[in-house]
XYZ file of C-alpha atoms in Angstrom:
85
model
C 0.000 0.000 0.000
C 1.547 3.271 -1.077
C 1.225 6.323 1.144
C 1.606 9.771 -0.403
C 2.441 12.921 1.497
C 0.134 15.590 0.099
C 1.948 18.639 1.447
C -0.520 21.077 -0.134
C -3.433 19.625 1.861
C -1.188 18.618 4.781
C -2.270 15.003 4.789
C -0.891 11.530 4.287
C -3.019 9.663 1.744
C -3.766 6.181 0.492
C -5.792 5.803 -2.695
C -7.506 2.420 -3.051
C -10.374 1.364 -5.324
C -11.376 4.976 -6.087
C -11.478 5.730 -2.340
C -9.257 8.123 -0.427
C -8.105 7.444 3.125
C -6.144 10.203 4.815
C -4.522 11.445 7.986
C -4.363 15.224 8.359
C -1.433 16.902 10.052
C 0.160 20.227 10.856
C 3.853 20.957 11.354
C 4.782 23.715 13.769
C 7.657 24.442 16.166
C 9.384 21.097 15.615
C 6.203 19.085 16.131
C 4.121 16.916 13.820
C 0.526 17.294 14.989
C -1.763 14.480 13.833
C -5.222 16.000 13.638
C -7.638 13.485 12.104
C -7.766 10.103 10.371
C -10.476 9.196 7.877
C -10.912 5.813 6.177
C -13.920 5.222 3.897
C -16.326 2.669 5.316
C -15.716 0.256 2.427
C -11.983 0.192 3.270
C -12.193 -0.214 7.056
C -10.641 -3.278 8.642
C -7.859 -3.462 6.075
C -5.133 -1.900 8.239
C -5.222 1.291 6.172
C -5.372 3.533 9.253
C -2.490 1.587 10.820
C -0.467 2.026 7.626
C -1.074 5.786 7.758
C -0.082 5.821 11.443
C 3.188 3.983 10.798
C 3.957 6.341 7.918
C 3.390 9.336 10.221
C 5.677 7.830 12.875
C 8.412 7.198 10.301
C 7.951 10.668 8.799
C 8.323 12.309 12.220
C 11.528 10.348 12.867
C 13.007 11.190 9.461
C 12.216 14.887 9.872
C 13.291 14.998 13.551
C 9.825 16.079 14.636
C 8.087 15.247 17.891
C 4.784 13.510 17.244
C 1.712 14.989 18.942
C -1.564 13.116 18.459
C -4.813 15.064 18.675
C -6.535 12.397 16.587
C -8.276 9.813 18.826
C -7.284 6.953 16.516
C -3.622 7.968 16.587
C -3.612 8.362 20.385
C -5.042 4.848 20.775
C -2.674 3.444 18.158
C 0.372 4.883 19.923
C -0.748 3.519 23.315
C -1.229 0.034 21.873
C 2.088 0.225 20.046
C 3.930 1.203 23.245
C 2.307 -1.605 25.233
C 3.532 -4.149 22.654
C 7.134 -2.930 22.938
């Protein structure tokens, strides 16, 4: 699954079967703020949101940004990820 960074709309995107899943973000003061995640109903359950989350985590690391999750999905994802470590 390919994730694109749409810098104009400030979102990470996955296009699948004419659907768009995305995770919106803002970058400010050395932080990557994850604002919202949206996956079309037809695509839910396929780990698309998790793929977007991992991309955001990797992006933050590569850009030396602290990750701040306002998005409820991302907050939950990070908690689960930490508990598995």
